[in-house]
Amino acid sequence: LATQGSGGGGGSALTVTDASGNVSDSAVTSITVPDGTLVDDGTGLVTLREVPTGVVGASISKSATQSVASGATDKVTFDTVDFDTDSMFDDANDRLTVPAGMGGKWLITAKVRWANTSGGQRLMTVYKNGSTSLLADSHVADSTSSFYRNQTVGILDLAAGDYIEVFAYQNDTGAENIQSSETALQMVKLGSGTVGESIGAKAYEESTQSIGDSTNTDVTFDTLVFDSDGFTDLGGSSDEFTVPVGLSGKYIASGSVEFAANGTGYRRLMVAVNGTAVDNLCDDGAPDGSAVTRVSGSTILDLDAGDVVTLQARQTSGGNLNIGNTGAGRSQFALVLLATQGSGGSAGIVGSGIALKTDGNVTCNSTSFTAVDTGTDQTVPAAAGDVLAVSFLSLIHISEPTRRA
């Protein structure tokens, strides 16, 4: 629905119309708002937008290595719960199960890290209900200088009761170990028709950047794809994405870079929070020296307002090595707040909310929201059931949340 208030110059009463132009019978004098924030962009436009208050899903990982025999396909075992909103983890069977009433689209991320031994293939496969192969990733282990890592990510339609497992295969001459670090399975339910605009940012860089040997280096960017809430400043700290006030929560971070051709060492892509690498998105051995190496990956992060997130690259060629290219080879990074909806207290919904054009002040439960002509961005928390009162209103627009998978 699109609604429009009374035109003209600044009457205090509101009227509301539907998409057909039918006007409500009486003037609107107050608005009861859902969970969210009021944002003044400094131009006189005040926006009320819901933001996620939680996610539905689970993340599980390992605390010990696991041996896989040559030629064997073994289920990857898990014993550590990073988060689990709806009791999805079945530790007896090393699987995640979709809860009752939670069928729909799910974001699945799986990763397995192998020991740094050469020889044979390393394969990871994600299965549904024990038999249906959904996602897979394969590497040939041709170097002892890198830990090999399988990773895959996808959006899958799952029904209540469906379960997800990870299997690993290798065919070296002997047994190989799956490492405890950076081996994990994550499932997060995506919003079903209640999601408005994306909250987050994405940027890329098409020029080259030199990465020193054996050094974690922040990847820089110069072109913004989108930025909903001022996450990054490409004119200043062009490598940093900072979580804005009021937008703490679980984020998906995804990135990719292309290393120049070189046949020595390994290539690694990481995500750092507040200067410390917290997750390796991808490890790959160098190819034969005649081809570039592209590394990419994604992970789910639990972030607080003010946290600074960067994409980091590392290589061990023995000297400086460039990253960056044009098109698919360009360096890029995205940080997006997950928008999911579930049951009970774990529900999190994003909508596009209400935009107000005012000539005066806005109050939320009698707390004054500074006049919009100050020219600065401001926010006021608004909880479910709060009453929003507007003085000297000239325009109100209510936009319907749009559907996004």
mmCIF file of C-alpha atoms in Angstrom:
data_model
loop_
_atom_site.group_PDB
_atom_site.id
_atom_site.type_symbol
_atom_site.label_atom_id
_atom_site.label_comp_id
_atom_site.label_asym_id
_atom_site.label_seq_id
_atom_site.Cartn_x
_atom_site.Cartn_y
_atom_site.Cartn_z
ATOM 1 C CA LEU A 1 0.000 0.000 0.000
ATOM 2 C CA ALA A 2 1.046 3.568 -0.615
ATOM 3 C CA THR A 3 -0.549 6.246 1.535
ATOM 4 C CA GLN A 4 -0.446 9.969 1.211
ATOM 5 C CA GLY A 5 -1.332 12.647 3.699
ATOM 6 C CA SER A 6 -2.955 15.988 3.187
ATOM 7 C CA GLY A 7 -1.060 18.303 0.908
ATOM 8 C CA GLY A 8 -0.527 21.967 1.375
ATOM 9 C CA GLY A 9 1.333 23.817 4.001
ATOM 10 C CA GLY A 10 1.686 22.176 7.321
ATOM 11 C CA GLY A 11 -1.666 21.254 8.876
ATOM 12 C CA SER A 12 -1.350 19.193 12.031
ATOM 13 C CA ALA A 13 -3.983 16.590 11.046
ATOM 14 C CA LEU A 14 -3.169 13.538 8.925
ATOM 15 C CA THR A 15 -5.297 11.779 6.381
ATOM 16 C CA VAL A 16 -4.501 8.396 4.923
ATOM 17 C CA THR A 17 -5.349 7.017 1.491
ATOM 18 C CA ASP A 18 -4.889 3.562 0.022
ATOM 19 C CA ALA A 19 -3.349 2.785 -3.374
ATOM 20 C CA SER A 20 -6.697 3.544 -5.058
ATOM 21 C CA GLY A 21 -6.845 7.006 -3.539
ATOM 22 C CA ASN A 22 -9.638 6.273 -1.044
ATOM 23 C CA VAL A 23 -9.308 8.581 1.948
ATOM 24 C CA SER A 24 -9.823 7.341 5.503
ATOM 25 C CA ASP A 25 -12.946 8.554 7.301
ATOM 26 C CA SER A 26 -11.131 10.475 10.002
ATOM 27 C CA ALA A 27 -7.866 12.322 10.426
ATOM 28 C CA VAL A 28 -4.917 10.406 11.835
ATOM 29 C CA THR A 29 -3.649 11.971 15.055
ATOM 30 C CA SER A 30 -1.226 9.284 16.260
ATOM 31 C CA ILE A 31 0.650 6.311 14.881
ATOM 32 C CA THR A 32 1.461 3.145 16.827
ATOM 33 C CA VAL A 33 4.807 1.853 15.564
ATOM 34 C CA PRO A 34 6.453 -1.588 15.606
ATOM 35 C CA ASP A 35 9.990 -2.295 16.733
ATOM 36 C CA GLY A 36 12.397 -0.099 14.805
ATOM 37 C CA THR A 37 14.073 3.271 14.584
ATOM 38 C CA LEU A 38 13.197 6.780 13.479
ATOM 39 C CA VAL A 39 15.858 8.208 11.205
ATOM 40 C CA ASP A 40 16.186 11.834 10.082
ATOM 41 C CA ASP A 41 18.416 12.119 7.017
ATOM 42 C CA GLY A 42 18.966 15.851 7.543
ATOM 43 C CA THR A 43 16.826 16.911 4.561
ATOM 44 C CA GLY A 44 13.493 16.971 6.362
ATOM 45 C CA LEU A 45 12.638 13.335 5.634
ATOM 46 C CA VAL A 46 12.103 11.239 8.751
ATOM 47 C CA THR A 47 11.948 7.486 8.181
ATOM 48 C CA LEU A 48 10.566 4.842 10.526
ATOM 49 C CA ARG A 49 12.009 1.456 9.623
ATOM 50 C CA GLU A 50 11.832 -1.931 11.297
ATOM 51 C CA VAL A 51 15.159 -3.678 11.780
ATOM 52 C CA PRO A 52 15.909 -7.320 12.620
ATOM 53 C CA THR A 53 15.760 -8.180 16.322
ATOM 54 C CA GLY A 54 17.186 -11.653 15.838
ATOM 55 C CA VAL A 55 17.655 -14.481 13.391
ATOM 56 C CA VAL A 56 16.343 -18.010 13.123
ATOM 57 C CA GLY A 57 19.005 -20.618 12.502
ATOM 58 C CA ALA A 58 22.037 -22.389 13.891
ATOM 59 C CA SER A 59 25.803 -22.592 13.538
ATOM 60 C CA ILE A 60 27.795 -25.652 14.638
ATOM 61 C CA SER A 61 31.532 -26.391 14.553
ATOM 62 C CA LYS A 62 34.227 -28.820 15.777
ATOM 63 C CA SER A 63 36.623 -28.921 18.725
ATOM 64 C CA ALA A 64 38.775 -31.858 17.548
ATOM 65 C CA THR A 65 40.286 -33.253 14.355
ATOM 66 C CA GLN A 66 38.589 -36.061 12.443
ATOM 67 C CA SER A 67 40.381 -38.724 10.403
ATOM 68 C CA VAL A 68 39.013 -39.696 6.967
ATOM 69 C CA ALA A 69 40.394 -42.860 5.363
ATOM 70 C CA SER A 70 41.575 -42.852 1.768
ATOM 71 C CA GLY A 71 38.666 -43.474 -0.588
ATOM 72 C CA ALA A 72 36.096 -43.084 2.210
ATOM 73 C CA THR A 73 33.115 -40.733 2.335
ATOM 74 C CA ASP A 74 32.500 -39.865 5.995
ATOM 75 C CA LYS A 75 29.940 -37.684 7.696
ATOM 76 C CA VAL A 76 31.578 -34.626 9.275
ATOM 77 C CA THR A 77 31.017 -34.634 13.031
ATOM 78 C CA PHE A 78 30.216 -31.543 15.108
ATOM 79 C CA ASP A 79 30.285 -31.008 18.869
ATOM 80 C CA THR A 80 30.156 -27.229 19.396
ATOM 81 C CA VAL A 81 27.086 -24.976 19.122
ATOM 82 C CA ASP A 82 27.910 -21.383 18.194
ATOM 83 C CA PHE A 83 24.219 -20.410 18.196
ATOM 84 C CA ASP A 84 20.964 -22.328 17.850
ATOM 85 C CA THR A 85 17.727 -20.353 18.093
ATOM 86 C CA ASP A 86 15.214 -23.198 17.732
ATOM 87 C CA SER A 87 16.940 -26.419 18.908
ATOM 88 C CA MET A 88 17.948 -27.404 15.376
ATOM 89 C CA PHE A 89 21.153 -29.286 16.278
ATOM 90 C CA ASP A 90 20.884 -33.059 16.630
ATOM 91 C CA ASP A 91 24.253 -33.853 18.234
ATOM 92 C CA ALA A 92 23.655 -37.626 18.151
ATOM 93 C CA ASN A 93 23.418 -37.510 14.347
ATOM 94 C CA ASP A 94 25.594 -34.459 13.556
ATOM 95 C CA ARG A 95 22.858 -32.675 11.629
ATOM 96 C CA LEU A 96 20.684 -29.551 11.586
ATOM 97 C CA THR A 97 16.916 -30.018 11.230
ATOM 98 C CA VAL A 98 14.342 -27.471 10.040
ATOM 99 C CA PRO A 99 11.915 -26.818 12.956
ATOM 100 C CA ALA A 100 8.156 -27.309 12.705
ATOM 101 C CA GLY A 101 6.441 -24.435 10.917
ATOM 102 C CA MET A 102 9.738 -23.127 9.518
ATOM 103 C CA GLY A 103 9.706 -24.401 5.954
ATOM 104 C CA GLY A 104 10.927 -21.948 3.330
ATOM 105 C CA LYS A 105 14.157 -20.573 1.915
ATOM 106 C CA TRP A 106 17.298 -21.173 3.959
ATOM 107 C CA LEU A 107 20.831 -19.853 3.528
ATOM 108 C CA ILE A 108 23.244 -22.782 3.938
ATOM 109 C CA THR A 109 26.994 -22.349 4.496
ATOM 110 C CA ALA A 110 29.305 -25.332 4.950
ATOM 111 C CA LYS A 111 33.084 -25.472 5.203
ATOM 112 C CA VAL A 112 35.704 -28.143 5.869
ATOM 113 C CA ARG A 113 39.402 -27.495 6.446
ATOM 114 C CA TRP A 114 41.913 -30.258 5.701
ATOM 115 C CA ALA A 115 45.489 -30.741 6.909
ATOM 116 C CA ASN A 116 48.252 -29.324 4.696
ATOM 117 C CA THR A 117 49.273 -32.530 2.937
ATOM 118 C CA SER A 118 49.535 -32.994 -0.823
ATOM 119 C CA GLY A 119 48.085 -35.712 -3.001
ATOM 120 C CA GLY A 120 44.612 -36.608 -4.210
ATOM 121 C CA GLN A 121 41.243 -34.902 -4.125
ATOM 122 C CA ARG A 122 39.424 -33.178 -1.262
ATOM 123 C CA LEU A 123 35.633 -33.182 -1.643
ATOM 124 C CA MET A 124 32.857 -31.846 0.609
ATOM 125 C CA THR A 125 29.152 -32.443 -0.102
ATOM 126 C CA VAL A 126 26.036 -31.081 1.625
ATOM 127 C CA TYR A 127 23.171 -33.596 1.780
ATOM 128 C CA LYS A 128 19.468 -33.212 2.510
ATOM 129 C CA ASN A 129 17.747 -36.062 4.346
ATOM 130 C CA GLY A 130 20.763 -38.326 3.925
ATOM 131 C CA SER A 131 20.474 -38.921 0.197
ATOM 132 C CA THR A 132 20.000 -35.777 -1.888
ATOM 133 C CA SER A 133 23.215 -33.951 -2.792
ATOM 134 C CA LEU A 134 22.560 -30.214 -2.740
ATOM 135 C CA LEU A 135 25.906 -28.422 -2.684
ATOM 136 C CA ALA A 136 29.500 -29.524 -3.240
ATOM 137 C CA ASP A 137 33.050 -28.209 -3.464
ATOM 138 C CA SER A 138 36.221 -29.991 -4.620
ATOM 139 C CA HIS A 139 39.968 -29.261 -4.624
ATOM 140 C CA VAL A 140 43.043 -31.115 -5.800
ATOM 141 C CA ALA A 141 45.680 -31.099 -3.061
ATOM 142 C CA ASP A 142 48.898 -30.323 -4.971
ATOM 143 C CA SER A 143 50.955 -28.515 -2.316
ATOM 144 C CA THR A 144 51.980 -28.952 1.327
ATOM 145 C CA SER A 145 52.195 -25.181 1.919
ATOM 146 C CA SER A 146 48.485 -24.625 2.503
ATOM 147 C CA PHE A 147 45.607 -26.011 4.520
ATOM 148 C CA TYR A 148 42.987 -26.990 1.941
ATOM 149 C CA ARG A 149 39.516 -25.753 2.589
ATOM 150 C CA ASN A 150 36.238 -26.765 0.962
ATOM 151 C CA GLN A 151 33.427 -24.248 1.211
ATOM 152 C CA THR A 152 30.024 -23.893 -0.370
ATOM 153 C CA VAL A 153 27.056 -21.591 0.134
ATOM 154 C CA GLY A 154 23.560 -21.647 -1.327
ATOM 155 C CA ILE A 155 19.900 -20.764 -0.809
ATOM 156 C CA LEU A 156 17.720 -23.872 -0.571
ATOM 157 C CA ASP A 157 13.986 -24.542 -0.300
ATOM 158 C CA LEU A 158 13.504 -26.764 2.746
ATOM 159 C CA ALA A 159 10.425 -28.166 4.457
ATOM 160 C CA ALA A 160 9.875 -28.642 8.176
ATOM 161 C CA GLY A 161 11.662 -31.823 9.243
ATOM 162 C CA ASP A 162 14.278 -31.716 6.462
ATOM 163 C CA TYR A 163 17.772 -32.191 7.829
ATOM 164 C CA ILE A 164 21.161 -31.093 6.536
ATOM 165 C CA GLU A 165 24.444 -33.008 6.912
ATOM 166 C CA VAL A 166 27.992 -32.565 5.591
ATOM 167 C CA PHE A 167 30.096 -35.402 4.134
ATOM 168 C CA ALA A 168 33.802 -35.389 3.282
ATOM 169 C CA TYR A 169 35.855 -37.513 0.861
ATOM 170 C CA GLN A 170 39.559 -37.760 0.039
ATOM 171 C CA ASN A 171 41.647 -40.181 -2.029
ATOM 172 C CA ASP A 172 45.236 -39.571 -0.961
ATOM 173 C CA THR A 173 47.460 -42.610 -0.311
ATOM 174 C CA GLY A 174 46.562 -42.658 3.380
ATOM 175 C CA ALA A 175 44.167 -41.174 5.932
ATOM 176 C CA GLU A 176 43.821 -37.392 6.098
ATOM 177 C CA ASN A 177 42.602 -35.190 8.945
ATOM 178 C CA ILE A 178 39.785 -32.679 8.943
ATOM 179 C CA GLN A 179 40.866 -29.772 11.131
ATOM 180 C CA SER A 180 38.822 -28.544 14.095
ATOM 181 C CA SER A 181 39.277 -24.858 13.208
ATOM 182 C CA GLU A 182 37.227 -23.417 10.360
ATOM 183 C CA THR A 183 35.067 -26.523 9.899
ATOM 184 C CA ALA A 184 31.414 -25.584 10.373
ATOM 185 C CA LEU A 185 27.807 -25.845 9.195
ATOM 186 C CA GLN A 186 25.462 -22.852 9.309
ATOM 187 C CA MET A 187 21.768 -22.494 8.446
ATOM 188 C CA VAL A 188 19.788 -19.250 8.601
ATOM 189 C CA LYS A 189 16.169 -18.814 7.537
ATOM 190 C CA LEU A 190 15.578 -16.012 5.085
ATOM 191 C CA GLY A 191 12.608 -13.643 5.458
ATOM 192 C CA SER A 192 9.416 -14.720 3.687
ATOM 193 C CA GLY A 193 7.701 -11.670 2.266
ATOM 194 C CA THR A 194 8.390 -9.335 5.186
ATOM 195 C CA VAL A 195 11.706 -7.940 4.028
ATOM 196 C CA GLY A 196 12.057 -4.350 2.868
ATOM 197 C CA GLU A 197 15.265 -2.671 1.787
ATOM 198 C CA SER A 198 18.568 -4.415 2.410
ATOM 199 C CA ILE A 199 20.496 -3.196 5.426
ATOM 200 C CA GLY A 200 24.217 -3.247 4.809
ATOM 201 C CA ALA A 201 26.821 -2.246 2.242
ATOM 202 C CA LYS A 202 28.825 -3.588 -0.702
ATOM 203 C CA ALA A 203 31.899 -2.165 -2.408
ATOM 204 C CA TYR A 204 34.502 -3.209 -4.946
ATOM 205 C CA GLU A 205 37.909 -2.226 -6.331
ATOM 206 C CA GLU A 206 39.019 -2.838 -9.918
ATOM 207 C CA SER A 207 42.565 -1.481 -9.665
ATOM 208 C CA THR A 208 45.412 -3.615 -8.310
ATOM 209 C CA GLN A 209 46.670 -3.635 -4.726
ATOM 210 C CA SER A 210 50.023 -5.009 -3.595
ATOM 211 C CA ILE A 211 49.917 -7.635 -0.811
ATOM 212 C CA GLY A 212 53.157 -8.222 1.089
ATOM 213 C CA ASP A 213 54.500 -11.700 1.783
ATOM 214 C CA SER A 214 53.077 -13.448 4.890
ATOM 215 C CA THR A 215 51.153 -10.330 5.956
ATOM 216 C CA ASN A 216 47.442 -9.956 6.725
ATOM 217 C CA THR A 217 46.505 -6.914 4.628
ATOM 218 C CA ASP A 218 43.185 -5.043 4.600
ATOM 219 C CA VAL A 219 41.691 -5.009 1.103
ATOM 220 C CA THR A 220 40.794 -1.504 -0.080
ATOM 221 C CA PHE A 221 37.796 -0.417 -2.173
ATOM 222 C CA ASP A 222 36.922 2.638 -4.240
ATOM 223 C CA THR A 223 33.448 1.992 -5.684
ATOM 224 C CA LEU A 224 30.245 1.682 -3.660
ATOM 225 C CA VAL A 225 27.491 -0.641 -4.903
ATOM 226 C CA PHE A 226 25.078 0.202 -2.076
ATOM 227 C CA ASP A 227 25.215 1.468 1.504
ATOM 228 C CA SER A 228 21.931 1.663 3.381
ATOM 229 C CA ASP A 229 23.119 3.320 6.586
ATOM 230 C CA GLY A 230 26.590 4.786 6.192
ATOM 231 C CA PHE A 231 28.533 1.578 6.890
ATOM 232 C CA THR A 232 31.619 2.709 4.970
ATOM 233 C CA ASP A 233 33.349 5.913 3.878
ATOM 234 C CA LEU A 234 35.115 5.339 0.586
ATOM 235 C CA GLY A 235 36.583 8.818 0.785
ATOM 236 C CA GLY A 236 38.156 8.105 4.176
ATOM 237 C CA SER A 237 38.726 4.673 5.709
ATOM 238 C CA SER A 238 37.996 2.936 2.423
ATOM 239 C CA ASP A 239 38.737 -0.543 3.760
ATOM 240 C CA GLU A 240 36.448 -0.419 6.822
ATOM 241 C CA PHE A 241 32.779 -1.323 7.261
ATOM 242 C CA THR A 242 31.441 -0.070 10.624
ATOM 243 C CA VAL A 243 28.169 -1.317 12.152
ATOM 244 C CA PRO A 244 25.899 1.723 12.781
ATOM 245 C CA VAL A 245 24.178 2.481 16.072
ATOM 246 C CA GLY A 246 20.988 0.445 16.474
ATOM 247 C CA LEU A 247 21.980 -2.212 13.924
ATOM 248 C CA SER A 248 23.705 -4.848 16.059
ATOM 249 C CA GLY A 249 22.926 -8.400 15.010
ATOM 250 C CA LYS A 250 23.978 -11.294 12.822
ATOM 251 C CA TYR A 251 25.480 -10.359 9.462
ATOM 252 C CA ILE A 252 26.561 -12.316 6.444
ATOM 253 C CA ALA A 253 29.988 -11.221 5.243
ATOM 254 C CA SER A 254 31.098 -12.299 1.762
ATOM 255 C CA GLY A 255 34.110 -11.358 -0.294
ATOM 256 C CA SER A 256 36.414 -12.322 -3.148
ATOM 257 C CA VAL A 257 39.802 -11.313 -4.560
ATOM 258 C CA GLU A 258 41.984 -12.440 -7.453
ATOM 259 C CA PHE A 259 45.725 -12.968 -6.923
ATOM 260 C CA ALA A 260 48.159 -12.530 -9.795
ATOM 261 C CA ALA A 261 49.739 -15.668 -11.278
ATOM 262 C CA ASN A 262 52.491 -17.163 -9.142
ATOM 263 C CA GLY A 263 53.332 -20.792 -8.378
ATOM 264 C CA THR A 264 54.660 -20.474 -4.819
ATOM 265 C CA GLY A 265 52.903 -20.628 -1.450
ATOM 266 C CA TYR A 266 49.241 -20.323 -0.544
ATOM 267 C CA ARG A 267 46.489 -17.700 -0.921
ATOM 268 C CA ARG A 268 44.110 -16.838 1.932
ATOM 269 C CA LEU A 269 41.039 -14.611 2.330
ATOM 270 C CA MET A 270 39.859 -13.601 5.822
ATOM 271 C CA VAL A 271 37.362 -11.416 7.648
ATOM 272 C CA ALA A 272 38.653 -9.291 10.518
ATOM 273 C CA VAL A 273 36.618 -7.631 13.276
ATOM 274 C CA ASN A 274 38.219 -4.685 15.065
ATOM 275 C CA GLY A 275 41.582 -5.548 13.534
ATOM 276 C CA THR A 276 41.628 -9.250 14.437
ATOM 277 C CA ALA A 277 41.053 -11.989 11.840
ATOM 278 C CA VAL A 278 38.059 -14.035 13.046
ATOM 279 C CA ASP A 279 37.344 -16.331 10.085
ATOM 280 C CA ASN A 280 39.237 -17.648 7.071
ATOM 281 C CA LEU A 281 36.857 -17.436 4.127
ATOM 282 C CA CYS A 282 39.131 -19.409 1.833
ATOM 283 C CA ASP A 283 42.549 -21.118 1.710
ATOM 284 C CA ASP A 284 43.994 -22.247 -1.572
ATOM 285 C CA GLY A 285 47.358 -23.471 -2.782
ATOM 286 C CA ALA A 286 49.029 -21.601 -5.601
ATOM 287 C CA PRO A 287 48.487 -23.068 -9.099
ATOM 288 C CA ASP A 288 51.283 -23.890 -11.523
ATOM 289 C CA GLY A 289 52.286 -20.245 -11.865
ATOM 290 C CA SER A 290 50.617 -19.609 -15.212
ATOM 291 C CA ALA A 291 47.136 -18.932 -13.884
ATOM 292 C CA VAL A 292 45.615 -16.456 -11.436
ATOM 293 C CA THR A 293 44.139 -17.652 -8.121
ATOM 294 C CA ARG A 294 40.628 -16.489 -7.205
ATOM 295 C CA VAL A 295 39.574 -16.948 -3.599
ATOM 296 C CA SER A 296 36.109 -16.252 -2.237
ATOM 297 C CA GLY A 297 33.830 -17.187 0.632
ATOM 298 C CA SER A 298 31.261 -16.094 3.180
ATOM 299 C CA THR A 299 30.518 -16.434 6.870
ATOM 300 C CA ILE A 300 27.982 -15.326 9.482
ATOM 301 C CA LEU A 301 29.182 -12.844 12.103
ATOM 302 C CA ASP A 302 27.586 -11.684 15.355
ATOM 303 C CA LEU A 303 28.360 -7.945 15.406
ATOM 304 C CA ASP A 304 27.734 -5.048 17.782
ATOM 305 C CA ALA A 305 27.261 -1.382 16.921
ATOM 306 C CA GLY A 306 30.665 0.190 16.384
ATOM 307 C CA ASP A 307 32.393 -3.028 15.310
ATOM 308 C CA VAL A 308 34.758 -2.429 12.386
ATOM 309 C CA VAL A 309 34.839 -5.184 9.761
ATOM 310 C CA THR A 310 37.489 -5.548 7.057
ATOM 311 C CA LEU A 311 38.313 -8.048 4.338
ATOM 312 C CA GLN A 312 41.915 -9.252 4.573
ATOM 313 C CA ALA A 313 44.180 -11.000 2.066
ATOM 314 C CA ARG A 314 47.334 -13.019 2.767
ATOM 315 C CA GLN A 315 49.844 -14.812 0.521
ATOM 316 C CA THR A 316 53.175 -16.612 0.899
ATOM 317 C CA SER A 317 54.800 -16.313 -2.532
ATOM 318 C CA GLY A 318 58.067 -15.001 -1.055
ATOM 319 C CA GLY A 319 57.549 -11.436 -2.286
ATOM 320 C CA ASN A 320 54.859 -8.865 -3.027
ATOM 321 C CA LEU A 321 51.888 -10.099 -5.067
ATOM 322 C CA ASN A 322 49.056 -8.077 -6.569
ATOM 323 C CA ILE A 323 45.346 -8.630 -6.110
ATOM 324 C CA GLY A 324 42.638 -7.042 -8.224
ATOM 325 C CA ASN A 325 41.424 -7.055 -11.796
ATOM 326 C CA THR A 326 38.319 -6.039 -13.704
ATOM 327 C CA GLY A 327 34.966 -7.784 -13.906
ATOM 328 C CA ALA A 328 34.843 -11.116 -12.068
ATOM 329 C CA GLY A 329 38.421 -10.670 -10.882
ATOM 330 C CA ARG A 330 37.870 -7.432 -9.014
ATOM 331 C CA SER A 331 38.148 -7.300 -5.235
ATOM 332 C CA GLN A 332 34.728 -7.048 -3.605
ATOM 333 C CA PHE A 333 33.124 -7.270 -0.184
ATOM 334 C CA ALA A 334 29.572 -7.180 1.167
ATOM 335 C CA LEU A 335 28.271 -6.965 4.735
ATOM 336 C CA VAL A 336 24.502 -7.433 5.007
ATOM 337 C CA LEU A 337 22.284 -7.701 8.082
ATOM 338 C CA LEU A 338 20.354 -10.962 7.952
ATOM 339 C CA ALA A 339 16.592 -10.455 7.702
ATOM 340 C CA THR A 340 14.793 -13.504 9.014
ATOM 341 C CA GLN A 341 11.446 -14.319 10.574
ATOM 342 C CA GLY A 342 10.791 -17.146 12.986
ATOM 343 C CA SER A 343 8.800 -18.220 15.988
ATOM 344 C CA GLY A 344 8.738 -16.784 19.479
ATOM 345 C CA GLY A 345 11.465 -14.549 20.748
ATOM 346 C CA SER A 346 13.810 -15.360 17.896
ATOM 347 C CA ALA A 347 11.686 -13.577 15.322
ATOM 348 C CA GLY A 348 13.302 -10.833 13.306
ATOM 349 C CA ILE A 349 11.440 -8.890 10.612
ATOM 350 C CA VAL A 350 12.522 -6.101 8.290
ATOM 351 C CA GLY A 351 10.053 -3.723 6.672
ATOM 352 C CA SER A 352 10.253 -0.414 4.860
ATOM 353 C CA GLY A 353 8.056 1.390 7.365
ATOM 354 C CA ILE A 354 6.893 4.991 7.415
ATOM 355 C CA ALA A 355 8.406 8.165 6.033
ATOM 356 C CA LEU A 356 7.409 11.518 7.506
ATOM 357 C CA LYS A 357 7.936 15.006 6.137
ATOM 358 C CA THR A 358 7.585 17.522 8.935
ATOM 359 C CA ASP A 359 7.975 21.207 9.645
ATOM 360 C CA GLY A 360 8.348 20.704 13.372
ATOM 361 C CA ASN A 361 9.139 18.039 15.967
ATOM 362 C CA VAL A 362 8.396 14.344 16.292
ATOM 363 C CA THR A 363 7.872 12.634 19.646
ATOM 364 C CA CYS A 364 7.954 8.953 20.524
ATOM 365 C CA ASN A 365 6.214 8.155 23.831
ATOM 366 C CA SER A 366 6.606 11.835 24.770
ATOM 367 C CA THR A 367 10.368 11.783 24.022
ATOM 368 C CA SER A 368 11.152 14.648 21.680
ATOM 369 C CA PHE A 369 12.827 13.932 18.343
ATOM 370 C CA THR A 370 14.865 17.015 17.372
ATOM 371 C CA ALA A 371 13.441 19.259 14.660
ATOM 372 C CA VAL A 372 14.300 18.021 11.194
ATOM 373 C CA ASP A 373 15.867 21.248 9.959
ATOM 374 C CA THR A 374 19.070 20.742 11.977
ATOM 375 C CA GLY A 375 20.842 19.186 8.988
ATOM 376 C CA THR A 376 22.253 16.231 10.930
ATOM 377 C CA ASP A 377 21.293 12.546 10.991
ATOM 378 C CA GLN A 378 19.622 11.440 14.208
ATOM 379 C CA THR A 379 17.869 8.316 15.478
ATOM 380 C CA VAL A 380 15.305 7.624 18.171
ATOM 381 C CA PRO A 381 14.550 4.048 19.309
ATOM 382 C CA ALA A 382 10.911 3.002 18.931
ATOM 383 C CA ALA A 383 9.511 -0.136 20.505
ATOM 384 C CA ALA A 384 6.347 -2.061 19.707
ATOM 385 C CA GLY A 385 3.297 -0.218 21.022
ATOM 386 C CA ASP A 386 5.020 3.173 21.167
ATOM 387 C CA VAL A 387 2.867 6.104 20.077
ATOM 388 C CA LEU A 388 4.379 8.416 17.493
ATOM 389 C CA ALA A 389 3.063 11.982 17.498
ATOM 390 C CA VAL A 390 3.920 14.528 14.819
ATOM 391 C CA SER A 391 3.451 18.282 15.002
ATOM 392 C CA PHE A 392 3.037 20.489 11.903
ATOM 393 C CA LEU A 393 2.984 17.526 9.567
ATOM 394 C CA SER A 394 2.947 18.256 5.857
ATOM 395 C CA LEU A 395 3.402 14.780 4.336
ATOM 396 C CA ILE A 396 3.216 11.163 5.409
ATOM 397 C CA HIS A 397 4.018 8.200 3.196
ATOM 398 C CA ILE A 398 3.622 4.585 4.247
ATOM 399 C CA SER A 399 5.296 2.078 1.948
ATOM 400 C CA GLU A 400 4.432 -1.609 1.925
ATOM 401 C CA PRO A 401 7.305 -4.003 2.669
ATOM 402 C CA THR A 402 8.446 -5.667 -0.540
ATOM 403 C CA ARG A 403 9.118 -9.350 -1.078
ATOM 404 C CA ARG A 404 12.745 -10.414 -1.329
ATOM 405 C CA ALA A 405 14.025 -13.977 -1.236
#
